[in-house]
mmCIF file of C-alpha atoms in Angstrom:
data_model
loop_
_atom_site.group_PDB
_atom_site.id
_atom_site.type_symbol
_atom_site.label_atom_id
_atom_site.label_comp_id
_atom_site.label_asym_id
_atom_site.label_seq_id
_atom_site.Cartn_x
_atom_site.Cartn_y
_atom_site.Cartn_z
ATOM 1 C CA MET P 20 -21.324 -0.015 7.481
ATOM 2 C CA HIS P 21 -23.020 -3.323 8.323
ATOM 3 C CA ASN P 22 -23.171 -4.993 11.721
ATOM 4 C CA ILE P 23 -21.717 -8.512 11.694
ATOM 5 C CA ASN P 24 -22.825 -8.912 15.303
ATOM 6 C CA LYS P 25 -23.037 -6.668 18.379
ATOM 7 C CA THR P 26 -19.331 -5.798 18.353
ATOM 8 C CA ALA P 27 -18.067 -6.326 14.782
ATOM 9 C CA THR P 28 -18.794 -4.322 11.639
ATOM 10 C CA ILE P 29 -17.902 -4.473 7.963
ATOM 11 C CA THR P 30 -17.576 -1.355 5.806
ATOM 12 C CA PRO P 31 -17.653 -1.568 1.996
ATOM 13 C CA TYR P 32 -15.435 0.679 -0.126
ATOM 14 C CA LEU P 33 -16.552 0.120 -3.690
ATOM 15 C CA VAL P 34 -14.985 1.042 -6.990
ATOM 16 C CA GLU P 35 -17.230 3.522 -8.802
ATOM 17 C CA LYS P 36 -19.723 1.734 -11.044
ATOM 18 C CA THR P 37 -18.586 2.861 -14.479
ATOM 19 C CA THR P 38 -19.213 -0.511 -16.126
ATOM 20 C CA ASN P 39 -21.461 -3.521 -15.630
ATOM 21 C CA LYS P 40 -18.573 -5.937 -15.243
ATOM 22 C CA LEU P 41 -17.994 -7.835 -12.040
ATOM 23 C CA ARG P 42 -14.939 -6.843 -10.034
ATOM 24 C CA PRO P 43 -12.687 -8.688 -7.602
ATOM 25 C CA ALA P 44 -13.072 -7.928 -3.894
ATOM 26 C CA ILE P 45 -10.672 -7.940 -0.974
ATOM 27 C CA LEU P 46 -11.513 -8.405 2.710
ATOM 28 C CA ILE P 47 -9.221 -6.273 4.897
ATOM 29 C CA LEU P 48 -8.266 -7.250 8.455
ATOM 30 C CA PRO P 49 -6.441 -4.386 10.245
ATOM 31 C CA GLY P 50 -3.885 -5.053 12.969
ATOM 32 C CA GLY P 51 -3.698 -3.852 16.561
ATOM 33 C CA SER P 52 -2.313 -6.749 18.637
ATOM 34 C CA TYR P 53 -5.885 -8.090 18.952
ATOM 35 C CA LEU P 54 -6.381 -5.270 21.485
ATOM 36 C CA TYR P 55 -7.968 -2.909 18.928
ATOM 37 C CA THR P 56 -8.192 -2.497 15.149
ATOM 38 C CA SER P 57 -5.974 0.117 13.533
ATOM 39 C CA LYS P 58 -7.755 2.759 11.459
ATOM 40 C CA ARG P 59 -4.483 3.324 9.581
ATOM 41 C CA GLU P 60 -4.793 -0.196 8.180
ATOM 42 C CA GLY P 61 -8.444 0.146 7.213
ATOM 43 C CA ARG P 62 -9.735 2.852 4.926
ATOM 44 C CA PRO P 63 -6.327 3.875 3.445
ATOM 45 C CA VAL P 64 -5.732 0.278 2.394
ATOM 46 C CA ALA P 65 -9.241 0.017 0.968
ATOM 47 C CA THR P 66 -8.678 3.164 -1.083
ATOM 48 C CA ALA P 67 -5.372 1.820 -2.405
ATOM 49 C CA PHE P 68 -7.015 -1.360 -3.672
ATOM 50 C CA ASN P 69 -9.966 0.600 -5.064
ATOM 51 C CA ASN P 70 -7.423 2.463 -7.195
ATOM 52 C CA ALA P 71 -6.423 -0.901 -8.641
ATOM 53 C CA GLY P 72 -10.050 -1.679 -9.517
ATOM 54 C CA ILE P 73 -10.731 -3.956 -6.555
ATOM 55 C CA HIS P 74 -13.759 -3.587 -4.278
ATOM 56 C CA SER P 75 -12.661 -3.426 -0.628
ATOM 57 C CA PHE P 76 -14.340 -4.430 2.617
ATOM 58 C CA VAL P 77 -12.840 -3.469 5.988
ATOM 59 C CA LEU P 78 -13.725 -5.738 8.889
ATOM 60 C CA ASP P 79 -13.651 -4.145 12.333
ATOM 61 C CA TYR P 80 -13.574 -7.480 14.136
ATOM 62 C CA THR P 81 -14.104 -7.809 17.882
ATOM 63 C CA THR P 82 -10.979 -7.146 19.945
ATOM 64 C CA PHE P 83 -10.051 -6.858 23.611
ATOM 65 C CA THR P 84 -11.312 -3.268 23.892
ATOM 66 C CA LYS P 85 -14.815 -4.417 22.985
ATOM 67 C CA ASN P 86 -14.862 -7.792 24.688
ATOM 68 C CA GLU P 87 -12.097 -8.852 27.063
ATOM 69 C CA ASP P 88 -13.198 -12.480 26.736
ATOM 70 C CA ILE P 89 -13.099 -12.644 22.922
ATOM 71 C CA THR P 90 -11.164 -15.569 21.432
ATOM 72 C CA VAL P 91 -9.325 -15.937 18.137
ATOM 73 C CA GLU P 92 -11.753 -18.722 17.279
ATOM 74 C CA GLU P 93 -14.636 -16.263 17.603
ATOM 75 C CA MET P 94 -12.753 -13.751 15.473
ATOM 76 C CA ILE P 95 -12.279 -16.406 12.783
ATOM 77 C CA GLN P 96 -16.034 -16.893 12.758
ATOM 78 C CA GLU P 97 -16.547 -13.137 12.404
ATOM 79 C CA VAL P 98 -14.303 -13.207 9.328
ATOM 80 C CA ASN P 99 -16.399 -16.062 7.990
ATOM 81 C CA LYS P 100 -19.558 -13.994 8.511
ATOM 82 C CA ALA P 101 -17.904 -11.098 6.691
ATOM 83 C CA TYR P 102 -17.110 -13.417 3.792
ATOM 84 C CA ASN P 103 -20.735 -14.586 3.697
ATOM 85 C CA TYR P 104 -21.876 -10.951 3.724
ATOM 86 C CA ILE P 105 -19.769 -10.224 0.640
ATOM 87 C CA ILE P 106 -21.129 -13.313 -1.099
ATOM 88 C CA GLY P 107 -24.687 -12.370 -0.166
ATOM 89 C CA LYS P 108 -24.237 -8.839 -1.522
ATOM 90 C CA SER P 109 -22.203 -9.872 -4.560
ATOM 91 C CA LYS P 110 -24.924 -9.085 -7.095
ATOM 92 C CA GLU P 111 -25.691 -5.683 -5.564
ATOM 93 C CA PHE P 112 -22.002 -4.761 -5.254
ATOM 94 C CA GLN P 113 -20.991 -6.323 -8.599
ATOM 95 C CA VAL P 114 -18.483 -8.655 -6.953
ATOM 96 C CA ASP P 115 -16.995 -11.608 -8.812
ATOM 97 C CA VAL P 116 -17.441 -14.373 -6.219
ATOM 98 C CA ASN P 117 -14.611 -16.340 -7.831
ATOM 99 C CA LYS P 118 -12.163 -13.523 -7.158
ATOM 100 C CA ILE P 119 -12.339 -12.756 -3.462
ATOM 101 C CA TYR P 120 -9.049 -12.034 -1.693
ATOM 102 C CA ILE P 121 -8.107 -11.499 1.937
ATOM 103 C CA ILE P 122 -5.408 -9.266 3.430
ATOM 104 C CA GLY P 123 -4.302 -8.926 7.027
ATOM 105 C CA PHE P 124 -1.865 -6.629 8.824
ATOM 106 C CA SER P 125 0.147 -7.687 11.876
ATOM 107 C CA ALA P 126 -2.453 -9.310 14.175
ATOM 108 C CA GLY P 127 -4.823 -9.175 11.206
ATOM 109 C CA GLY P 128 -2.156 -11.058 9.249
ATOM 110 C CA HIS P 129 -2.089 -13.709 11.959
ATOM 111 C CA LEU P 130 -5.880 -13.854 11.765
ATOM 112 C CA ALA P 131 -5.875 -14.065 7.955
ATOM 113 C CA ALA P 132 -3.368 -16.930 8.136
ATOM 114 C CA GLU P 133 -5.662 -18.734 10.594
ATOM 115 C CA VAL P 134 -8.640 -18.133 8.295
ATOM 116 C CA ILE P 135 -7.059 -19.537 5.122
ATOM 117 C CA ASN P 136 -5.993 -22.610 7.077
ATOM 118 C CA ARG P 137 -9.609 -23.111 8.128
ATOM 119 C CA TYR P 138 -11.387 -21.963 4.957
ATOM 120 C CA PRO P 139 -8.869 -22.384 2.122
ATOM 121 C CA ASN P 140 -11.519 -22.468 -0.595
ATOM 122 C CA HIS P 141 -13.095 -19.129 0.277
ATOM 123 C CA TYR P 142 -10.286 -16.975 -1.041
ATOM 124 C CA LYS P 143 -8.606 -16.976 -4.418
ATOM 125 C CA LYS P 144 -5.457 -15.408 -2.954
ATOM 126 C CA ALA P 145 -4.196 -14.103 0.400
ATOM 127 C CA ILE P 146 -1.926 -11.188 1.301
ATOM 128 C CA LEU P 147 -0.089 -11.155 4.622
ATOM 129 C CA SER P 148 1.375 -7.785 5.618
ATOM 130 C CA TYR P 149 4.032 -8.066 8.349
ATOM 131 C CA PRO P 150 1.928 -10.876 9.878
ATOM 132 C CA ALA P 151 2.396 -11.424 13.618
ATOM 133 C CA LEU P 152 3.526 -15.029 13.350
ATOM 134 C CA LYS P 153 6.123 -14.157 15.977
ATOM 135 C CA ILE P 154 5.672 -11.157 18.238
ATOM 136 C CA ASN P 155 7.577 -9.201 20.869
ATOM 137 C CA ILE P 156 4.879 -8.380 23.401
ATOM 138 C CA LYS P 157 5.093 -4.868 24.823
ATOM 139 C CA THR P 158 5.566 -4.816 28.576
ATOM 140 C CA ASP P 159 3.928 -1.402 28.996
ATOM 141 C CA ARG P 160 0.526 -3.066 28.779
ATOM 142 C CA THR P 161 -1.598 -4.037 31.750
ATOM 143 C CA ASP P 162 -1.185 -7.570 33.071
ATOM 144 C CA LYS P 163 -4.605 -8.469 31.703
ATOM 145 C CA GLU P 164 -3.713 -7.144 28.255
ATOM 146 C CA VAL P 165 -0.404 -9.009 28.235
ATOM 147 C CA ASP P 166 -2.119 -12.259 29.231
ATOM 148 C CA PHE P 167 -4.733 -11.732 26.525
ATOM 149 C CA VAL P 168 -2.138 -11.071 23.822
ATOM 150 C CA ARG P 169 -0.054 -14.098 24.827
ATOM 151 C CA LYS P 170 -3.114 -16.309 24.618
ATOM 152 C CA ALA P 171 -4.275 -14.835 21.304
ATOM 153 C CA PHE P 172 -0.924 -15.474 19.617
ATOM 154 C CA LYS P 173 -0.302 -18.852 21.235
ATOM 155 C CA ASN P 174 -1.133 -20.703 18.029
ATOM 156 C CA ASN P 175 1.250 -20.249 15.108
ATOM 157 C CA PRO P 176 -0.675 -20.743 11.821
ATOM 158 C CA THR P 177 2.547 -21.871 10.126
ATOM 159 C CA ASN P 178 2.311 -25.140 12.022
ATOM 160 C CA GLN P 179 -1.130 -25.880 10.548
ATOM 161 C CA LEU P 180 -0.302 -24.993 6.945
ATOM 162 C CA THR P 181 -1.306 -27.461 4.243
ATOM 163 C CA ASN P 182 -1.052 -27.439 0.465
ATOM 164 C CA LYS P 183 -4.747 -26.545 0.307
ATOM 165 C CA VAL P 184 -4.234 -22.865 1.178
ATOM 166 C CA PRO P 185 -4.539 -20.377 -1.700
ATOM 167 C CA PRO P 186 -1.499 -18.596 -3.191
ATOM 168 C CA VAL P 187 0.043 -16.148 -0.731
ATOM 169 C CA PHE P 188 1.711 -12.748 -1.093
ATOM 170 C CA ILE P 189 3.722 -11.831 1.991
ATOM 171 C CA TRP P 190 5.794 -8.768 2.834
ATOM 172 C CA HIS P 191 7.749 -7.613 5.839
ATOM 173 C CA THR P 192 10.631 -5.320 6.825
ATOM 174 C CA TYR P 193 14.001 -6.249 8.257
ATOM 175 C CA GLU P 194 13.787 -3.362 10.748
ATOM 176 C CA ASP P 195 10.481 -4.496 12.264
ATOM 177 C CA GLU P 196 11.187 -4.801 15.995
ATOM 178 C CA THR P 197 7.635 -5.541 17.111
ATOM 179 C CA VAL P 198 6.995 -8.484 14.813
ATOM 180 C CA PRO P 199 10.301 -10.177 13.918
ATOM 181 C CA ILE P 200 10.728 -11.011 10.248
ATOM 182 C CA GLU P 201 11.719 -14.578 11.160
ATOM 183 C CA GLY P 202 8.050 -15.554 11.428
ATOM 184 C CA SER P 203 7.410 -14.556 7.826
ATOM 185 C CA ILE P 204 10.575 -16.291 6.618
ATOM 186 C CA GLU P 205 9.530 -19.514 8.338
ATOM 187 C CA TYR P 206 6.070 -19.189 6.773
ATOM 188 C CA VAL P 207 7.579 -18.786 3.299
ATOM 189 C CA LEU P 208 9.833 -21.799 3.803
ATOM 190 C CA LYS P 209 6.791 -23.871 4.792
ATOM 191 C CA LEU P 210 4.866 -22.686 1.718
ATOM 192 C CA ASN P 211 7.829 -23.666 -0.413
ATOM 193 C CA GLU P 212 8.009 -27.081 1.250
ATOM 194 C CA LEU P 213 4.307 -27.628 0.558
ATOM 195 C CA LYS P 214 4.667 -26.273 -3.007
ATOM 196 C CA VAL P 215 2.067 -23.569 -2.416
ATOM 197 C CA PRO P 216 2.553 -20.693 -4.907
ATOM 198 C CA PHE P 217 3.758 -17.518 -3.200
ATOM 199 C CA GLU P 218 5.442 -14.178 -3.694
ATOM 200 C CA ALA P 219 7.526 -12.638 -0.911
ATOM 201 C CA HIS P 220 9.030 -9.173 -0.534
ATOM 202 C CA PHE P 221 11.340 -8.371 2.356
ATOM 203 C CA PHE P 222 12.284 -4.705 2.584
ATOM 204 C CA GLU P 223 15.346 -3.555 4.502
ATOM 205 C CA LYS P 224 13.920 -0.330 5.937
ATOM 206 C CA GLY P 225 10.670 0.409 7.726
ATOM 207 C CA ALA P 226 9.261 0.128 11.232
ATOM 208 C CA HIS P 227 6.327 -2.042 12.203
ATOM 209 C CA GLY P 228 2.858 -0.899 11.168
ATOM 210 C CA LEU P 229 3.706 0.804 7.868
ATOM 211 C CA SER P 230 0.240 0.273 6.362
ATOM 212 C CA VAL P 231 0.482 1.779 2.847
ATOM 213 C CA ALA P 232 3.798 3.373 3.938
ATOM 214 C CA THR P 233 3.154 6.794 2.364
ATOM 215 C CA GLU P 234 2.239 10.207 3.780
ATOM 216 C CA VAL P 235 -1.375 9.040 3.856
ATOM 217 C CA THR P 236 -0.701 6.825 6.868
ATOM 218 C CA ALA P 237 2.488 8.423 8.214
ATOM 219 C CA THR P 238 2.506 9.454 11.862
ATOM 220 C CA GLU P 239 4.310 12.476 13.300
ATOM 221 C CA GLU P 240 7.677 13.346 11.767
ATOM 222 C CA ASN P 241 6.968 10.925 8.909
ATOM 223 C CA GLU P 242 7.245 7.853 11.104
ATOM 224 C CA ARG P 243 5.623 4.709 9.703
ATOM 225 C CA MET P 244 6.562 5.860 6.216
ATOM 226 C CA ASP P 245 8.973 4.405 3.679
ATOM 227 C CA LEU P 246 8.427 5.126 0.011
ATOM 228 C CA HIS P 247 10.418 2.091 -1.108
ATOM 229 C CA ALA P 248 8.382 -0.295 1.035
ATOM 230 C CA ALA P 249 5.253 1.510 -0.232
ATOM 231 C CA ASN P 250 5.775 -0.381 -3.489
ATOM 232 C CA TRP P 251 4.132 -3.361 -1.811
ATOM 233 C CA VAL P 252 0.706 -1.939 -2.732
ATOM 234 C CA MET P 253 1.406 -1.983 -6.466
ATOM 235 C CA LEU P 254 3.166 -5.329 -6.254
ATOM 236 C CA ALA P 255 0.356 -6.946 -4.254
ATOM 237 C CA SER P 256 -2.489 -5.540 -6.357
ATOM 238 C CA ASN P 257 -0.810 -6.521 -9.626
ATOM 239 C CA TRP P 258 -0.077 -9.977 -8.200
ATOM 240 C CA SER P 259 -3.710 -10.344 -7.117
ATOM 241 C CA LEU P 260 -5.035 -9.508 -10.575
ATOM 242 C CA ARG P 261 -2.514 -11.618 -12.482
ATOM 243 C CA ASN P 262 -4.136 -14.387 -14.534
ATOM 244 C CA ASP P 263 -7.598 -13.201 -13.423
#
């Protein structure tokens, strides 16, 4: 684990060094409504991409629980520092600097979408997992948390999309009640309008926050698990490595 600053850390999960060849790397941004970062969308995801031969780096970016005054702009800069860390360690970690990807889940998907708008040349490809481009804010939060979440999601990255963003893989489920699928559909339509290469997978079943969607990240009574939607991992990893 490496400290990005006083409240953000990055943890490498590297493919075992069995060869001297450089490998692609993926920067992982877990979700959590910008209130926290979900452990279910960290290490399990890193392991899944390791199995595909991709070095993984999980960014525990600063959220409300660590700093109630944190802004999305500051989080974007933390992602940029994480990217620079990977570049700076590329020789030591055997990372191919021309094959760095980014993936975000829910709020992390919103953040990843913001990042590729701002730094489109940093990432070869981007993966958005049920990105919170539209969100139903839970009313069981404190007033301060609700205000924070509303402010954090005020900007919709779809509106700032340009044809400079890298190719995008996006997946979502029809049954997601927390983050409506409409946001992802609108994002795909905008990519299509801009002629940005993309691949989209919309699964019928599956609640919000599936992560890898297997028993590895299932909650009690196999909630947050759908073995059909779990195919996104294979689809996304194969898509990432295509033509590389």
